[in-house]
XYZ file of C-alpha atoms in Angstrom:
470
model
C 44.681 160.704 93.117
C 45.008 157.056 92.100
C 48.029 156.323 94.316
C 46.138 156.899 97.551
C 46.574 153.234 98.498
C 49.758 151.196 98.471
C 50.380 148.975 95.458
C 50.132 145.198 95.867
C 52.098 142.677 93.830
C 50.212 139.835 92.136
C 51.299 136.636 90.417
C 50.785 135.769 86.761
C 47.462 134.120 87.644
C 46.167 137.121 89.601
C 46.851 135.853 93.121
C 48.416 138.256 95.652
C 52.077 137.801 96.488
C 52.253 137.276 100.250
C 55.496 138.061 102.103
C 56.777 135.801 104.843
C 54.569 135.435 107.952
C 51.504 136.740 106.057
C 48.521 134.371 105.807
C 45.188 134.716 104.022
C 42.181 134.902 106.372
C 39.027 135.762 104.407
C 37.849 137.307 101.138
C 34.795 138.952 99.629
C 33.827 139.511 95.998
C 32.375 142.588 94.264
C 33.630 145.104 96.851
C 33.923 148.876 96.319
C 36.401 150.971 98.303
C 35.200 154.531 98.877
C 37.341 156.884 100.982
C 35.268 159.646 102.534
C 36.357 163.313 102.429
C 38.900 162.630 99.701
C 37.702 164.304 96.532
C 40.725 163.600 94.321
C 40.529 159.849 94.724
C 39.167 157.639 91.939
C 36.909 154.970 93.442
C 37.850 151.298 93.280
C 34.839 149.478 91.876
C 33.760 145.820 92.033
C 36.983 144.124 93.056
C 38.059 141.218 95.229
C 38.833 142.189 98.839
C 41.260 139.828 100.571
C 41.970 140.010 104.290
C 45.349 138.758 105.483
C 47.083 138.908 108.818
C 48.944 142.042 107.676
C 46.897 143.818 104.982
C 43.635 144.444 103.206
C 44.274 143.680 99.527
C 41.946 144.861 96.769
C 42.283 143.085 93.408
C 40.513 144.383 90.302
C 37.946 142.178 88.625
C 39.124 140.284 85.531
C 36.113 141.627 83.626
C 36.788 145.255 84.512
C 36.566 147.634 81.534
C 39.329 149.956 82.770
C 42.683 148.544 83.917
C 43.290 149.120 87.616
C 46.300 148.038 89.604
C 46.004 145.993 92.758
C 45.964 148.047 95.949
C 46.619 147.320 99.613
C 45.940 148.877 102.992
C 48.317 147.817 105.803
C 46.441 146.867 108.952
C 49.022 148.890 110.848
C 47.618 152.014 109.162
C 44.101 151.355 110.478
C 43.407 153.284 113.662
C 39.782 152.291 114.221
C 37.156 149.856 112.931
C 33.556 150.998 113.247
C 30.972 148.547 114.496
C 28.200 147.670 112.079
C 24.858 149.215 113.007
C 21.695 147.309 112.168
C 18.878 149.591 111.115
C 15.904 149.638 108.796
C 17.921 151.646 106.271
C 20.700 149.033 106.163
C 18.206 146.372 105.070
C 17.710 148.079 101.688
C 21.384 148.926 101.135
C 24.479 146.834 100.443
C 26.425 145.850 103.580
C 29.152 148.269 104.530
C 32.321 148.027 106.606
C 33.795 151.345 107.748
C 37.275 151.820 109.162
C 39.599 154.734 109.817
C 42.967 154.906 108.036
C 45.974 157.050 108.900
C 47.176 159.247 106.033
C 50.722 160.586 105.758
C 51.635 164.137 104.856
C 51.988 163.301 101.149
C 48.334 162.278 100.963
C 48.835 158.512 100.865
C 47.860 155.766 103.271
C 50.481 155.357 105.962
C 52.737 152.405 105.145
C 54.798 151.115 108.090
C 57.125 149.325 105.671
C 58.317 152.608 104.202
C 58.612 154.537 107.426
C 59.764 154.082 110.963
C 57.914 153.880 114.177
C 54.559 152.440 115.065
C 51.295 153.258 113.410
C 50.029 155.379 116.274
C 50.683 159.021 115.598
C 52.625 158.409 112.386
C 49.906 159.773 110.108
C 49.222 163.499 109.835
C 45.476 162.929 109.648
C 42.947 160.144 109.226
C 40.421 159.267 106.526
C 37.385 157.029 106.850
C 37.242 154.306 104.179
C 34.024 152.430 103.421
C 34.014 148.962 101.894
C 30.702 148.389 100.113
C 29.973 144.686 99.633
C 27.805 144.349 96.529
C 28.371 140.625 96.012
C 27.158 137.616 97.943
C 29.424 136.943 100.887
C 29.592 136.535 104.645
C 29.985 140.185 105.617
C 29.587 139.500 109.350
C 32.172 136.710 109.258
C 34.560 138.979 107.384
C 34.102 141.731 109.970
C 34.820 139.318 112.835
C 38.030 138.120 111.201
C 38.882 141.735 110.392
C 38.681 142.591 114.083
C 40.690 139.519 115.071
C 43.491 140.194 112.577
C 43.691 143.872 113.516
C 43.828 143.139 117.236
C 46.350 140.313 116.818
C 48.877 142.775 115.305
C 50.799 140.010 113.600
C 52.942 142.566 111.740
C 54.602 143.472 115.050
C 55.477 139.887 115.906
C 59.055 139.267 114.878
C 59.636 136.056 116.714
C 57.710 133.797 119.003
C 59.175 134.037 122.455
C 58.934 130.792 124.284
C 57.294 131.644 127.538
C 59.337 129.866 130.093
C 56.622 129.653 132.641
C 58.017 128.158 135.780
C 56.167 124.990 136.555
C 54.985 124.794 140.092
C 56.874 121.876 141.499
C 55.328 119.855 144.238
C 51.703 120.785 143.628
C 50.518 118.574 146.386
C 52.361 115.389 145.421
C 53.525 113.347 148.357
C 57.284 113.152 148.472
C 57.762 111.334 151.685
C 58.596 107.682 151.594
C 58.251 106.905 155.231
C 55.161 106.579 157.422
C 53.905 108.850 160.177
C 51.430 111.704 160.416
C 53.754 114.232 158.801
C 55.227 114.270 155.315
C 58.765 115.348 154.480
C 57.698 118.985 153.890
C 56.087 119.199 157.356
C 52.456 119.086 156.182
C 49.965 116.726 157.779
C 49.653 113.491 155.819
C 46.090 112.787 154.709
C 44.782 109.302 155.454
C 41.490 107.467 154.987
C 38.850 108.727 152.551
C 40.356 112.196 152.599
C 43.716 110.719 151.568
C 42.117 108.836 148.662
C 40.393 111.996 147.458
C 43.647 113.918 147.849
C 45.523 111.359 145.752
C 42.824 111.513 143.068
C 43.148 115.299 142.945
C 46.932 115.077 142.761
C 46.693 112.585 139.902
C 44.332 114.826 137.934
C 46.553 117.860 138.546
C 49.593 115.915 137.380
C 47.726 114.756 134.250
C 46.569 118.296 133.531
C 50.136 119.596 133.886
C 51.435 116.902 131.545
C 48.789 117.806 128.957
C 49.668 121.490 129.214
C 53.354 120.725 128.712
C 52.535 118.474 125.773
C 50.399 121.137 124.094
C 53.106 123.738 124.682
C 55.569 121.464 122.901
C 53.031 120.915 120.109
C 52.480 124.646 119.677
C 56.219 125.200 119.584
C 56.553 122.476 116.976
C 53.786 124.004 114.859
C 55.381 127.449 115.070
C 58.729 125.999 114.044
C 57.079 124.142 111.176
C 55.506 127.390 110.021
C 58.897 129.090 110.124
C 60.393 126.257 108.079
C 57.657 126.569 105.445
C 58.287 130.305 105.146
C 62.037 129.731 104.931
C 61.516 127.122 102.230
C 59.303 129.504 100.265
C 61.957 132.215 100.482
C 64.665 129.813 99.293
C 62.443 128.584 96.471
C 61.928 132.144 95.221
C 65.689 132.704 95.297
C 66.232 129.520 93.303
C 63.673 130.623 90.732
C 65.310 134.034 90.307
C 68.726 132.403 90.235
C 67.850 129.930 87.484
C 66.258 132.630 85.341
C 69.167 135.059 85.680
C 72.043 132.589 85.406
C 71.846 130.989 81.986
C 75.498 129.999 81.819
C 78.471 129.309 84.039
C 76.962 126.403 85.990
C 78.244 122.854 85.884
C 76.287 119.614 86.055
C 76.928 119.178 89.771
C 75.483 122.591 90.598
C 72.456 121.930 88.410
C 71.926 118.574 90.096
C 72.070 120.119 93.554
C 69.602 122.815 92.501
C 67.169 120.226 91.156
C 67.498 118.235 94.375
C 66.881 121.377 96.419
C 63.800 122.192 94.318
C 62.460 118.685 94.913
C 62.879 119.141 98.646
C 61.355 122.617 98.710
C 58.442 121.475 96.581
C 57.467 118.938 99.224
C 57.623 121.393 102.145
C 54.310 123.087 101.529
C 52.276 126.185 100.693
C 52.264 128.929 103.310
C 48.662 130.080 102.844
C 46.568 127.455 101.012
C 43.153 128.494 99.722
C 40.398 126.884 101.799
C 36.604 126.845 101.606
C 36.467 128.619 104.958
C 38.568 131.583 103.814
C 37.410 131.823 100.171
C 33.744 130.897 100.538
C 31.877 131.052 97.224
C 35.096 131.989 95.401
C 36.855 128.830 96.553
C 37.281 127.187 93.138
C 38.303 130.439 91.449
C 41.033 131.197 93.978
C 42.070 127.539 94.092
C 42.442 127.623 90.305
C 44.710 130.676 90.466
C 46.826 129.228 93.275
C 47.168 125.942 91.408
C 48.329 127.814 88.304
C 51.085 129.445 90.361
C 52.048 126.174 92.022
C 52.467 124.014 88.894
C 54.992 126.409 87.382
C 57.983 124.648 88.993
C 56.832 121.060 88.271
C 56.133 122.031 84.652
C 59.615 123.483 84.224
C 61.140 120.274 85.542
C 58.855 118.019 83.463
C 59.542 119.721 80.147
C 56.359 121.786 79.975
C 53.816 118.991 80.533
C 52.805 116.963 83.591
C 50.205 114.298 84.210
C 47.119 115.547 86.049
C 47.403 112.754 88.629
C 51.025 113.650 89.380
C 50.096 117.322 89.755
C 47.245 116.362 92.099
C 49.606 114.379 94.360
C 52.206 117.167 94.430
C 49.606 119.852 95.146
C 47.974 117.914 97.969
C 51.366 117.117 99.502
C 52.220 120.815 99.479
C 48.878 121.771 101.073
C 49.545 119.578 104.108
C 46.321 118.938 106.017
C 44.185 121.146 103.721
C 43.629 118.376 101.173
C 41.374 118.795 98.139
C 39.283 116.223 96.308
C 39.894 115.116 92.697
C 36.661 116.869 91.682
C 37.932 120.154 93.150
C 41.211 119.698 91.275
C 39.453 119.042 87.970
C 37.080 121.956 88.430
C 39.972 124.277 89.295
C 41.828 123.220 86.140
C 38.734 123.695 83.963
C 38.467 127.327 85.118
C 41.824 128.205 83.542
C 40.031 128.868 80.245
C 38.334 131.882 81.857
C 41.513 133.294 83.418
C 44.598 134.709 81.777
C 47.045 132.149 83.194
C 50.098 130.647 81.423
C 48.919 127.019 81.871
C 46.097 124.927 80.425
C 44.384 121.558 80.827
C 44.728 119.174 77.872
C 43.039 115.862 77.144
C 44.583 113.362 74.725
C 42.552 111.136 72.417
C 43.192 108.197 74.759
C 41.546 110.088 77.637
C 44.749 110.934 79.524
C 44.578 114.446 80.998
C 47.669 116.576 81.459
C 48.612 120.101 82.511
C 50.874 121.947 80.106
C 52.270 125.398 79.487
C 50.510 127.439 76.824
C 53.931 127.982 75.262
C 54.430 124.213 74.919
C 54.835 123.242 71.252
C 53.951 119.804 69.914
C 55.962 120.543 66.770
C 59.132 120.815 68.839
C 58.376 117.435 70.458
C 57.644 115.886 67.054
C 60.974 117.170 65.739
C 62.832 115.443 68.578
C 60.860 112.235 68.012
C 61.648 112.366 64.279
C 65.373 112.789 64.948
C 65.203 109.764 67.255
C 63.211 107.505 64.941
C 65.431 108.238 61.894
C 68.577 106.921 63.544
C 69.962 103.739 61.861
C 69.161 101.473 64.800
C 65.630 102.928 65.150
C 65.051 102.495 61.414
C 65.716 98.775 61.784
C 63.978 97.986 65.092
C 61.758 100.984 65.764
C 61.410 102.751 69.116
C 59.369 102.023 72.212
C 57.729 104.501 74.597
C 60.629 103.887 76.977
C 63.136 104.954 74.304
C 61.163 108.127 73.636
C 60.857 108.785 77.381
C 64.652 108.690 77.789
C 65.105 111.110 74.887
C 62.359 113.545 75.903
C 63.112 113.295 79.627
C 59.520 112.469 80.589
C 57.588 109.499 81.965
C 56.973 106.526 79.601
C 53.207 107.011 79.865
C 53.541 110.604 78.662
C 55.997 109.543 75.944
C 53.462 107.002 74.676
C 50.839 109.744 74.357
C 53.268 111.853 72.333
C 54.028 108.893 70.061
C 50.332 108.192 69.497
C 49.766 111.864 68.709
C 52.663 111.778 66.239
C 51.074 108.709 64.654
C 47.762 110.522 64.258
C 49.633 113.338 62.486
C 51.125 110.867 60.000
C 54.684 111.068 61.284
C 54.944 107.499 62.641
C 53.584 104.017 62.016
C 52.733 101.650 64.850
C 53.397 97.945 65.253
C 51.672 96.008 68.044
C 53.293 92.768 69.146
C 53.437 90.651 72.332
C 56.439 92.761 73.332
C 54.335 95.908 73.244
C 54.195 98.970 71.008
C 56.936 99.725 68.477
C 56.899 102.896 66.406
C 58.594 103.367 63.032
C 59.052 106.308 60.717
C 56.225 106.639 58.201
C 57.616 105.992 54.689
C 54.349 106.236 52.771
C 54.442 110.043 52.235
C 57.615 109.567 50.138
C 56.079 106.923 47.845
C 54.805 108.406 44.595
C 51.567 106.613 43.508
C 52.466 107.233 39.855
C 55.959 105.792 40.217
C 56.010 103.458 43.206
C 59.476 102.076 42.409
C 61.215 105.420 42.394
C 63.382 106.053 45.479
C 64.790 109.501 46.231
C 68.513 109.506 46.811
C 68.370 111.774 49.879
C 64.986 110.725 51.203
C 64.071 108.862 54.379
C 63.087 105.801 52.354
C 66.599 105.580 50.892
C 68.111 105.884 54.361
C 65.778 103.168 55.646
C 66.777 100.797 52.789
C 70.465 101.293 53.526
C 69.979 100.733 57.276
C 67.902 97.573 56.859
C 70.005 96.076 54.053
C 73.072 96.013 56.312
C 71.558 93.206 58.392
C 71.014 90.746 55.486
C 69.161 88.312 57.729
C 65.613 88.488 56.490
C 65.109 87.125 52.967
C 61.564 88.411 52.704
C 62.683 91.881 53.720
C 65.520 91.785 51.175
C 63.044 90.777 48.506
C 60.878 93.751 49.487
C 63.901 96.002 49.272
C 64.708 94.708 45.798
C 61.352 95.973 44.588
C 62.560 99.541 45.207
C 66.091 99.025 43.946
C 65.258 97.217 40.689
């Protein structure tokens, strides 16, 4: 019975889709899931086991011979986690983590999202599931985080209730302003060395109270920030579905507001960034997959190609305090060749590195450049990288790389002057070596002669034109 576990959604790069409030905690590679006393279940072999605050997610290995869908076990369905026993036998076997799962009457793992009520007593019976860790990973660290996530019961937390703990007013602070042996509350006023010690204690208590209040405010701010990140992620997903489903019926103002909203949401952050602590030895692999999911929106806005430096700045801004180094970014991008992801890393002849969609076509870009460079004004004065950037809707640096690539393909010719680079249409392919003076009536060379001859200011150029017209 292959549908014993719940199905888990994954992104195009193979990363799990996490709902709101769910955060990644730890993961292990090469893990088998083996339910005991369940004969009709086909075992899940050598997959990636991801622990979140709400679920255990098993992802099949990319090199698996048989296709297997991603599976999940809600932590709410787990009734007991067995402690690991150290013995002589366990030294010669792969580490194992055993836990008890509630099973519903239809023979599937109990899913609180599809039913009502709490996990206790909702399942008709229970099945022991064993996770066999055959890869290299911190099994003990995973088990500790497994216990912590299961006991925290984050799936039951709907909102953070601000505990309005009543602060104890007047914790020994002197309120009287007058002299005498008695204070305003009737207590005996302390004087001498005892009074000095009492004032020191009151000062430390007041400082401690202020620190507690400050940290309470900080925790509240962090919880609110987390809620805002989750809200932004939800709105971003709605915008993505909206732009893909609505291909018509939107005006320029609506499109502008959507682009502005996407810019704002892009800077809010990633809910569960991959870290070295949670991913361990699989850090660069999981970082590569998460990066492939993240650059989808910037690539759509940049026309299918974005500079690697720009992507690095956007990705680090979205990760917040979990910053990555340029080496980690480059290594994550280089791993895309091994994964089936829709993006790739490209290096131009000049050394500039970019991220682009695999569906990005240079021929389409060359066609737009050719239509720009064959305009009458461009035939006379050529185009600059800035002109191409305005037409293609990209940065001038990226436009220059496209122009240089078009030059290497024989589409353009380059002129270098103190004013910078100017690119012209290449007329040499239309010149017949056997009849150099022949000009096609409907060719680009004929169009160029007509465009340049209208100026009539350069005698040398007119003499050159006469060579073709005579």
